[in-house]
Amino acid sequence: MRIVQISDLHFGRDRPELLEPLTHSIQDANPDLVAMAGDFVQRARNWQFRAARAFMDGLDVSWMGVPGNHDIPLFNVFARWTLPYAPYHRWIDTDLEPKLETSESVVLGLDTTDPYSWQRGRISHLQIDRIGDAIARESGKRTVIIVAHHPFHHAPDVEKDLMIGAPAALDDWSGRGPHVILSGHLHNWLVEPFVTRKGAQQTLQVHSGTGLSNRLRGNLNDYAILDIAEDIFHVTRMVAAEDGEGFIEDGQDTFQRSVEGWKAIHRAERAPREPSG
């Protein structure tokens, strides 16, 4: 199975010159699924969601997504507290936590947004139990892939607050079996098991940056191609070329899944180069 992971499109603060290159690059990858890890738009306005939905449908491939904190109204406080997901429901999906099962994997959407917080995410005990039960059912069988906007781990230099409930989720899931978390929010790239926590080798995080936003925070526009073949998991980073004409491959990480968790078995780093064609 091949999955393309994108995140933080931020329509309303996007780079229009990358729309066509990103579309063509994803289509060329020929994925079975596109997983969008939240922040479809910048300010939860209808015209921004309309553009985001047109982009997603224009990929001509099956896709699923979860909301991000920017997909909830910010300045309309009444709407934020009473009908925070109304625009998302209208334009993206009525289901905030979609699910897809294939012979290779179980892909679980997880809504980590909190309408009562401007930026910080939250995960409940019910959500932790639901995901944990799914991981336990599939342990040693299909790969469980969780799609969430907020990451479950922050590097020491990250200024944003870690999601409420994230440590409890990782502690619970580490005893259930190997799994993968796809996330966004921070606009940077990181792929690694959680090797600094007890049992954390069970959790492989794939944290992509922003596919289209002009708020790069010193990073590149990118997305991930995930290839799943039984117990082998390949993660390929695709980055926007400097001239904006396309996306090019910029390294690949390969991991092997076992009952002990994820083990890195290969890393291929490539210097950015001009796309062919």
Short mmCIF file of C-alpha atoms in Angstrom, two decimals:
data_model
loop_
_atom_site.label_atom_id
_atom_site.label_comp_id
_atom_site.label_asym_id
_atom_site.label_seq_id
_atom_site.Cartn_x
_atom_site.Cartn_y
_atom_site.Cartn_z
CA MET A 1 0.00 0.00 0.00
CA ARG A 2 1.20 3.52 -0.76
CA ILE A 3 -0.01 6.52 1.24
CA VAL A 4 0.81 10.17 0.62
CA GLN A 5 0.84 12.23 3.80
CA ILE A 6 0.28 15.96 3.52
CA SER A 7 -0.38 18.53 6.21
CA ASP A 8 -0.91 22.22 6.88
CA LEU A 9 -2.09 23.34 3.45
CA HIS A 10 -3.39 26.58 5.01
CA PHE A 11 -5.51 27.78 2.10
CA GLY A 12 -5.75 31.52 2.64
CA ARG A 13 -2.05 31.63 3.37
CA ASP A 14 -0.86 29.26 0.68
CA ARG A 15 1.66 29.54 -2.14
CA PRO A 16 -0.45 29.50 -5.34
CA GLU A 17 2.61 28.74 -7.47
CA LEU A 18 2.91 25.35 -5.72
CA LEU A 19 -0.67 24.20 -6.29
CA GLU A 20 -0.07 22.65 -9.69
CA PRO A 21 3.38 21.20 -8.88
CA LEU A 22 2.08 19.59 -5.68
CA THR A 23 -0.94 18.18 -7.47
CA HIS A 24 1.16 16.69 -10.25
CA SER A 25 3.76 15.32 -7.83
CA ILE A 26 1.12 13.52 -5.76
CA GLN A 27 -0.55 12.17 -8.89
CA ASP A 28 2.81 10.94 -10.19
CA ALA A 29 3.32 9.08 -6.90
CA ASN A 30 0.10 7.17 -7.67
CA PRO A 31 -0.91 6.58 -4.03
CA ASP A 32 -3.72 4.36 -2.83
CA LEU A 33 -4.65 7.03 -0.29
CA VAL A 34 -3.85 10.64 0.56
CA ALA A 35 -3.93 11.34 4.32
CA MET A 36 -4.29 15.01 5.20
CA ALA A 37 -3.18 15.72 8.79
CA GLY A 38 -5.14 18.89 9.46
CA ASP A 39 -5.09 22.65 8.86
CA PHE A 40 -6.75 22.58 5.48
CA VAL A 41 -7.26 26.34 5.78
CA GLN A 42 -5.93 29.40 7.56
CA ARG A 43 -9.03 30.94 9.14
CA ALA A 44 -11.97 28.50 8.69
CA ARG A 45 -13.69 30.71 6.14
CA ASN A 46 -15.96 29.24 3.47
CA TRP A 47 -13.91 30.51 0.53
CA GLN A 48 -10.77 28.95 1.99
CA PHE A 49 -12.51 25.61 2.56
CA ARG A 50 -13.92 25.77 -0.96
CA ALA A 51 -10.40 26.10 -2.35
CA ALA A 52 -9.10 23.31 -0.11
CA ARG A 53 -11.88 20.94 -1.15
CA ALA A 54 -11.28 21.72 -4.83
CA PHE A 55 -7.59 20.90 -4.37
CA MET A 56 -8.26 17.62 -2.60
CA ASP A 57 -10.84 16.50 -5.16
CA GLY A 58 -8.52 17.59 -7.97
CA LEU A 59 -5.97 14.99 -6.88
CA ASP A 60 -8.26 12.31 -8.33
CA VAL A 61 -7.31 9.81 -5.63
CA SER A 62 -9.01 8.53 -2.48
CA TRP A 63 -8.34 10.80 0.47
CA MET A 64 -9.18 11.26 4.12
CA GLY A 65 -8.41 14.00 6.58
CA VAL A 66 -8.71 15.26 10.13
CA PRO A 67 -9.21 18.83 11.34
CA GLY A 68 -6.47 21.08 12.64
CA ASN A 69 -6.70 24.05 14.98
CA HIS A 70 -6.85 26.46 12.03
CA ASP A 71 -9.91 24.63 10.67
CA ILE A 72 -11.95 26.03 13.59
CA PRO A 73 -13.11 29.69 13.60
CA LEU A 74 -10.78 31.91 15.57
CA PHE A 75 -12.23 35.42 15.57
CA ASN A 76 -15.92 34.39 15.56
CA VAL A 77 -16.02 33.36 19.21
CA PHE A 78 -19.73 32.49 19.17
CA ALA A 79 -19.26 30.08 16.26
CA ARG A 80 -16.12 28.66 17.85
CA TRP A 81 -17.97 27.76 21.04
CA THR A 82 -21.31 26.68 19.55
CA LEU A 83 -20.67 25.23 16.07
CA PRO A 84 -16.87 25.03 15.77
CA TYR A 85 -16.88 22.34 13.07
CA ALA A 86 -19.76 23.60 10.93
CA PRO A 87 -17.54 24.87 8.06
CA TYR A 88 -15.40 21.72 8.21
CA HIS A 89 -18.51 19.52 8.12
CA ARG A 90 -19.85 21.43 5.15
CA TRP A 91 -16.75 21.40 2.99
CA ILE A 92 -14.50 18.56 4.13
CA ASP A 93 -16.25 15.74 6.01
CA THR A 94 -19.03 15.17 8.53
CA ASP A 95 -16.78 12.58 10.18
CA LEU A 96 -13.98 14.12 12.24
CA GLU A 97 -12.34 10.73 12.78
CA PRO A 98 -12.61 8.71 9.56
CA LYS A 99 -11.33 5.16 9.29
CA LEU A 100 -10.03 3.07 6.41
CA GLU A 101 -9.11 -0.61 6.47
CA THR A 102 -7.10 -2.44 3.81
CA SER A 103 -5.30 -5.75 3.68
CA GLU A 104 -2.05 -3.99 4.65
CA SER A 105 -3.12 -1.41 7.21
CA VAL A 106 -5.77 0.19 9.39
CA VAL A 107 -5.79 3.98 9.03
CA LEU A 108 -7.47 5.78 11.93
CA GLY A 109 -8.33 9.47 11.94
CA LEU A 110 -7.97 11.19 15.32
CA ASP A 111 -9.44 14.61 16.07
CA THR A 112 -7.00 16.38 18.39
CA THR A 113 -8.48 19.87 18.13
CA ASP A 114 -9.85 21.76 21.14
CA PRO A 115 -12.33 24.59 20.40
CA TYR A 116 -11.56 26.10 23.80
CA SER A 117 -7.87 26.45 23.02
CA TRP A 118 -6.44 28.65 20.30
CA GLN A 119 -3.61 26.36 19.34
CA ARG A 120 -2.98 23.54 21.78
CA GLY A 121 -4.44 20.11 21.06
CA ARG A 122 -6.14 17.62 23.35
CA ILE A 123 -6.76 13.87 23.34
CA SER A 124 -9.33 12.30 25.66
CA HIS A 125 -9.24 9.04 27.59
CA LEU A 126 -11.99 7.68 25.34
CA GLN A 127 -9.88 8.40 22.27
CA ILE A 128 -6.82 6.82 23.89
CA ASP A 129 -8.80 3.68 24.67
CA ARG A 130 -10.33 3.49 21.19
CA ILE A 131 -6.98 3.75 19.43
CA GLY A 132 -5.29 1.48 21.94
CA ASP A 133 -7.87 -1.25 21.41
CA ALA A 134 -7.36 -1.04 17.65
CA ILE A 135 -3.58 -1.32 18.05
CA ALA A 136 -3.97 -4.35 20.30
CA ARG A 137 -6.31 -6.09 17.84
CA GLU A 138 -3.86 -5.64 15.00
CA SER A 139 -0.63 -6.36 16.87
CA GLY A 140 1.52 -8.57 14.65
CA LYS A 141 -0.95 -8.28 11.79
CA ARG A 142 -1.78 -5.12 9.86
CA THR A 143 0.03 -1.81 10.39
CA VAL A 144 -2.01 0.65 12.45
CA ILE A 145 -1.60 4.21 11.17
CA ILE A 146 -2.99 7.11 13.21
CA VAL A 147 -3.62 10.42 11.44
CA ALA A 148 -3.68 13.39 13.83
CA HIS A 149 -2.93 17.08 13.47
CA HIS A 150 -1.05 17.67 16.71
CA PRO A 151 2.20 15.79 17.35
CA PHE A 152 2.63 13.59 20.42
CA HIS A 153 6.19 14.71 21.03
CA HIS A 154 8.01 18.05 20.80
CA ALA A 155 11.72 18.70 20.49
CA PRO A 156 13.12 20.85 23.33
CA ASP A 157 13.34 23.93 21.09
CA VAL A 158 9.63 23.89 20.11
CA GLU A 159 7.81 26.86 21.60
CA LYS A 160 4.27 25.50 21.20
CA ASP A 161 2.69 23.59 24.08
CA LEU A 162 2.52 19.83 23.81
CA MET A 163 -0.94 18.39 23.31
CA ILE A 164 -2.84 17.62 26.51
CA GLY A 165 -3.02 13.85 26.99
CA ALA A 166 -0.14 13.06 24.63
CA PRO A 167 2.13 11.43 27.26
CA ALA A 168 -0.76 9.31 28.56
CA ALA A 169 -1.56 8.18 25.02
CA LEU A 170 2.02 7.16 24.29
CA ASP A 171 2.30 5.32 27.60
CA ASP A 172 -0.90 3.39 26.89
CA TRP A 173 -0.20 2.59 23.27
CA SER A 174 3.39 1.49 23.91
CA GLY A 175 2.01 -1.59 25.63
CA ARG A 176 -0.45 -2.42 22.86
CA GLY A 177 1.82 -3.06 19.90
CA PRO A 178 3.67 -1.26 17.06
CA HIS A 179 1.93 1.63 15.33
CA VAL A 180 2.60 4.75 13.27
CA ILE A 181 1.49 8.32 13.97
CA LEU A 182 1.21 10.82 11.11
CA SER A 183 1.05 14.43 12.28
CA GLY A 184 1.66 18.04 11.30
CA HIS A 185 1.14 21.40 13.07
CA LEU A 186 4.79 22.39 13.60
CA HIS A 187 5.72 22.94 9.92
CA ASN A 188 8.87 20.85 10.15
CA TRP A 189 10.01 17.35 9.17
CA LEU A 190 10.81 14.54 11.57
CA VAL A 191 10.77 10.76 11.16
CA GLU A 192 11.84 8.53 14.05
CA PRO A 193 10.65 6.10 16.71
CA PHE A 194 10.12 7.61 20.16
CA VAL A 195 13.39 6.17 21.45
CA THR A 196 13.57 8.44 24.51
CA ARG A 197 10.48 6.99 26.23
CA LYS A 198 9.93 3.63 27.90
CA GLY A 199 8.50 1.25 25.31
CA ALA A 200 8.55 4.07 22.81
CA GLN A 201 10.08 2.04 20.03
CA GLN A 202 6.52 0.83 19.43
CA THR A 203 5.59 4.30 18.13
CA LEU A 204 6.96 5.49 14.81
CA GLN A 205 6.25 9.15 14.18
CA VAL A 206 6.14 10.66 10.70
CA HIS A 207 5.87 14.39 11.14
CA SER A 208 5.56 16.23 7.83
CA GLY A 209 5.89 19.96 7.31
CA THR A 210 3.59 22.17 5.29
CA GLY A 211 2.61 21.26 1.77
CA LEU A 212 1.60 24.75 0.62
CA SER A 213 1.86 27.38 3.35
CA ASN A 214 4.15 30.38 2.95
CA ARG A 215 4.90 30.21 6.68
CA LEU A 216 7.91 27.93 6.45
CA ARG A 217 9.71 28.71 9.73
CA GLY A 218 13.06 28.08 8.09
CA ASN A 219 11.99 24.76 6.56
CA LEU A 220 10.89 23.60 3.11
CA ASN A 221 7.46 22.85 1.74
CA ASP A 222 7.24 19.09 1.78
CA TYR A 223 5.12 15.96 1.99
CA ALA A 224 5.71 12.26 2.60
CA ILE A 225 5.29 9.10 0.55
CA LEU A 226 4.73 6.05 2.74
CA ASP A 227 5.15 2.55 1.32
CA ILE A 228 3.91 -0.40 3.38
CA ALA A 229 4.94 -3.93 2.46
CA GLU A 230 4.16 -6.43 5.24
CA ASP A 231 6.58 -5.52 8.06
CA ILE A 232 8.65 -3.02 6.06
CA PHE A 233 7.79 0.69 6.12
CA HIS A 234 9.47 3.17 3.76
CA VAL A 235 9.16 6.94 4.30
CA THR A 236 10.25 9.18 1.42
CA ARG A 237 10.42 12.95 1.82
CA MET A 238 9.42 15.09 -1.15
CA VAL A 239 10.43 18.76 -1.06
CA ALA A 240 9.60 21.75 -3.23
CA ALA A 241 12.36 22.65 -5.67
CA GLU A 242 13.94 26.04 -5.18
CA ASP A 243 12.54 27.29 -8.48
CA GLY A 244 9.02 26.19 -7.47
CA GLU A 245 8.67 24.07 -10.59
CA GLY A 246 8.15 20.74 -8.86
CA PHE A 247 8.77 18.48 -5.89
CA ILE A 248 11.88 16.34 -5.67
CA GLU A 249 12.91 13.39 -3.54
CA ASP A 250 15.03 14.33 -0.54
CA GLY A 251 15.88 11.16 1.34
CA GLN A 252 14.22 7.96 2.45
CA ASP A 253 14.02 6.13 5.77
CA THR A 254 13.21 2.42 6.05
CA PHE A 255 11.94 0.73 9.21
CA GLN A 256 11.12 -2.84 10.10
CA ARG A 257 8.25 -3.76 12.40
CA SER A 258 8.45 -6.54 14.98
CA VAL A 259 6.83 -7.36 18.31
CA GLU A 260 9.59 -5.30 19.96
CA GLY A 261 8.61 -2.27 17.87
CA TRP A 262 10.21 -0.35 15.02
CA LYS A 263 13.84 -0.62 14.03
CA ALA A 264 15.56 1.72 11.57
CA ILE A 265 17.30 -0.42 8.96
CA HIS A 266 18.25 2.06 6.25
CA ARG A 267 18.54 5.78 5.60
CA ALA A 268 19.29 7.25 2.18
CA GLU A 269 19.97 10.97 2.11
CA ARG A 270 19.90 12.84 -1.15
CA ALA A 271 20.89 16.39 -1.96
CA PRO A 272 18.06 18.40 -3.51
CA ARG A 273 18.19 18.45 -7.28
CA GLU A 274 16.15 19.89 -10.09
CA PRO A 275 13.14 17.76 -11.09
CA SER A 276 13.28 16.04 -14.42
CA GLY A 277 10.84 16.92 -17.15
#
